[in-house]
Amino acid sequence: MKRLIRRLFRKKRYSTREQRENREKKTIIEIAKKVVEEENKTAKLNNQLDQKMSEFLNRTHTFHF
C-alpha cells in the first residue's frame, strides 16, 4: 500500500523532445572529445616511438664499417 501511494504521488520528470535531443548531442560531443583526446595521445606516442627508432637506427648505422 505504501508503495502504491508513493508511486501515485511521486514527481514525474517530463522532458521535451528538444531537451532529449540536446542531452544526446551533449553526450555525442563528449564522446567525440574523448576520442580526439585519445587520438592525440596516440599520435604523440607514435611520434615519440618514431623518433626513438630513428635515433636507434642512426646510432647503429654509424657503427657499421
JSON list of C-alpha atoms in Angstrom, two decimals:
[
{"chain": "A", "resi": 1, "resn": "MET", "atom": "CA", "xyz": [0.00, 0.00, 0.00]},
{"chain": "A", "resi": 2, "resn": "LYS", "atom": "CA", "xyz": [2.79, 2.36, 0.93]},
{"chain": "A", "resi": 3, "resn": "ARG", "atom": "CA", "xyz": [4.50, 1.69, -2.39]},
{"chain": "A", "resi": 4, "resn": "LEU", "atom": "CA", "xyz": [1.32, 2.39, -4.32]},
{"chain": "A", "resi": 5, "resn": "ILE", "atom": "CA", "xyz": [0.80, 5.74, -2.60]},
{"chain": "A", "resi": 6, "resn": "ARG", "atom": "CA", "xyz": [4.43, 6.68, -3.16]},
{"chain": "A", "resi": 7, "resn": "ARG", "atom": "CA", "xyz": [4.13, 5.79, -6.83]},
{"chain": "A", "resi": 8, "resn": "LEU", "atom": "CA", "xyz": [0.98, 7.88, -7.24]},
{"chain": "A", "resi": 9, "resn": "PHE", "atom": "CA", "xyz": [2.44, 11.00, -5.62]},
{"chain": "A", "resi": 10, "resn": "ARG", "atom": "CA", "xyz": [5.96, 10.73, -6.95]},
{"chain": "A", "resi": 11, "resn": "LYS", "atom": "CA", "xyz": [7.15, 13.68, -9.00]},
{"chain": "A", "resi": 12, "resn": "LYS", "atom": "CA", "xyz": [7.32, 12.86, -12.64]},
{"chain": "A", "resi": 13, "resn": "ARG", "atom": "CA", "xyz": [10.08, 14.25, -14.75]},
{"chain": "A", "resi": 14, "resn": "TYR", "atom": "CA", "xyz": [8.99, 15.25, -18.16]},
{"chain": "A", "resi": 15, "resn": "SER", "atom": "CA", "xyz": [11.47, 16.19, -20.78]},
{"chain": "A", "resi": 16, "resn": "THR", "atom": "CA", "xyz": [10.64, 17.65, -24.12]},
{"chain": "A", "resi": 17, "resn": "ARG", "atom": "CA", "xyz": [11.92, 16.16, -27.33]},
{"chain": "A", "resi": 18, "resn": "GLU", "atom": "CA", "xyz": [14.24, 19.13, -27.68]},
{"chain": "A", "resi": 19, "resn": "GLN", "atom": "CA", "xyz": [15.70, 18.54, -24.20]},
{"chain": "A", "resi": 20, "resn": "ARG", "atom": "CA", "xyz": [16.31, 14.86, -25.00]},
{"chain": "A", "resi": 21, "resn": "GLU", "atom": "CA", "xyz": [17.98, 15.76, -28.29]},
{"chain": "A", "resi": 22, "resn": "ASN", "atom": "CA", "xyz": [20.19, 18.32, -26.53]},
{"chain": "A", "resi": 23, "resn": "ARG", "atom": "CA", "xyz": [21.23, 15.70, -23.97]},
{"chain": "A", "resi": 24, "resn": "GLU", "atom": "CA", "xyz": [22.04, 13.28, -26.78]},
{"chain": "A", "resi": 25, "resn": "LYS", "atom": "CA", "xyz": [24.07, 15.94, -28.60]},
{"chain": "A", "resi": 26, "resn": "LYS", "atom": "CA", "xyz": [26.00, 16.74, -25.41]},
{"chain": "A", "resi": 27, "resn": "THR", "atom": "CA", "xyz": [26.74, 13.05, -24.95]},
{"chain": "A", "resi": 28, "resn": "ILE", "atom": "CA", "xyz": [27.90, 12.67, -28.54]},
{"chain": "A", "resi": 29, "resn": "ILE", "atom": "CA", "xyz": [30.08, 15.78, -28.24]},
{"chain": "A", "resi": 30, "resn": "GLU", "atom": "CA", "xyz": [31.63, 14.48, -25.01]},
{"chain": "A", "resi": 31, "resn": "ILE", "atom": "CA", "xyz": [32.38, 11.13, -26.64]},
{"chain": "A", "resi": 32, "resn": "ALA", "atom": "CA", "xyz": [33.88, 12.86, -29.69]},
{"chain": "A", "resi": 33, "resn": "LYS", "atom": "CA", "xyz": [36.10, 15.00, -27.43]},
{"chain": "A", "resi": 34, "resn": "LYS", "atom": "CA", "xyz": [37.35, 11.88, -25.64]},
{"chain": "A", "resi": 35, "resn": "VAL", "atom": "CA", "xyz": [38.06, 10.17, -28.96]},
{"chain": "A", "resi": 36, "resn": "VAL", "atom": "CA", "xyz": [40.02, 13.18, -30.23]},
{"chain": "A", "resi": 37, "resn": "GLU", "atom": "CA", "xyz": [41.91, 13.37, -26.93]},
{"chain": "A", "resi": 38, "resn": "GLU", "atom": "CA", "xyz": [42.86, 9.68, -27.16]},
{"chain": "A", "resi": 39, "resn": "GLU", "atom": "CA", "xyz": [43.87, 10.04, -30.82]},
{"chain": "A", "resi": 40, "resn": "ASN", "atom": "CA", "xyz": [46.12, 12.95, -29.87]},
{"chain": "A", "resi": 41, "resn": "LYS", "atom": "CA", "xyz": [47.75, 10.87, -27.13]},
{"chain": "A", "resi": 42, "resn": "THR", "atom": "CA", "xyz": [48.26, 8.01, -29.58]},
{"chain": "A", "resi": 43, "resn": "ALA", "atom": "CA", "xyz": [49.75, 10.32, -32.21]},
{"chain": "A", "resi": 44, "resn": "LYS", "atom": "CA", "xyz": [52.10, 11.79, -29.62]},
{"chain": "A", "resi": 45, "resn": "LEU", "atom": "CA", "xyz": [53.25, 8.32, -28.55]},
{"chain": "A", "resi": 46, "resn": "ASN", "atom": "CA", "xyz": [53.71, 7.27, -32.18]},
{"chain": "A", "resi": 47, "resn": "ASN", "atom": "CA", "xyz": [55.85, 10.35, -32.83]},
{"chain": "A", "resi": 48, "resn": "GLN", "atom": "CA", "xyz": [57.99, 9.58, -29.79]},
{"chain": "A", "resi": 49, "resn": "LEU", "atom": "CA", "xyz": [58.37, 5.98, -30.92]},
{"chain": "A", "resi": 50, "resn": "ASP", "atom": "CA", "xyz": [59.34, 7.08, -34.45]},
{"chain": "A", "resi": 51, "resn": "GLN", "atom": "CA", "xyz": [61.89, 9.48, -33.02]},
{"chain": "A", "resi": 52, "resn": "LYS", "atom": "CA", "xyz": [63.41, 6.79, -30.78]},
{"chain": "A", "resi": 53, "resn": "MET", "atom": "CA", "xyz": [63.57, 4.34, -33.68]},
{"chain": "A", "resi": 54, "resn": "SER", "atom": "CA", "xyz": [65.26, 6.95, -35.88]},
{"chain": "A", "resi": 55, "resn": "GLU", "atom": "CA", "xyz": [67.79, 7.69, -33.17]},
{"chain": "A", "resi": 56, "resn": "PHE", "atom": "CA", "xyz": [68.46, 3.99, -32.73]},
{"chain": "A", "resi": 57, "resn": "LEU", "atom": "CA", "xyz": [68.86, 3.39, -36.47]},
{"chain": "A", "resi": 58, "resn": "ASN", "atom": "CA", "xyz": [71.16, 6.39, -36.81]},
{"chain": "A", "resi": 59, "resn": "ARG", "atom": "CA", "xyz": [73.33, 5.10, -33.97]},
{"chain": "A", "resi": 60, "resn": "THR", "atom": "CA", "xyz": [73.54, 1.59, -35.42]},
{"chain": "A", "resi": 61, "resn": "HIS", "atom": "CA", "xyz": [74.38, 2.94, -38.89]},
{"chain": "A", "resi": 62, "resn": "THR", "atom": "CA", "xyz": [77.31, 4.95, -37.62]},
{"chain": "A", "resi": 63, "resn": "PHE", "atom": "CA", "xyz": [78.96, 1.82, -36.13]},
{"chain": "A", "resi": 64, "resn": "HIS", "atom": "CA", "xyz": [78.93, -0.19, -39.38]},
{"chain": "A", "resi": 65, "resn": "PHE", "atom": "CA", "xyz": [82.24, -0.21, -41.23]}
]
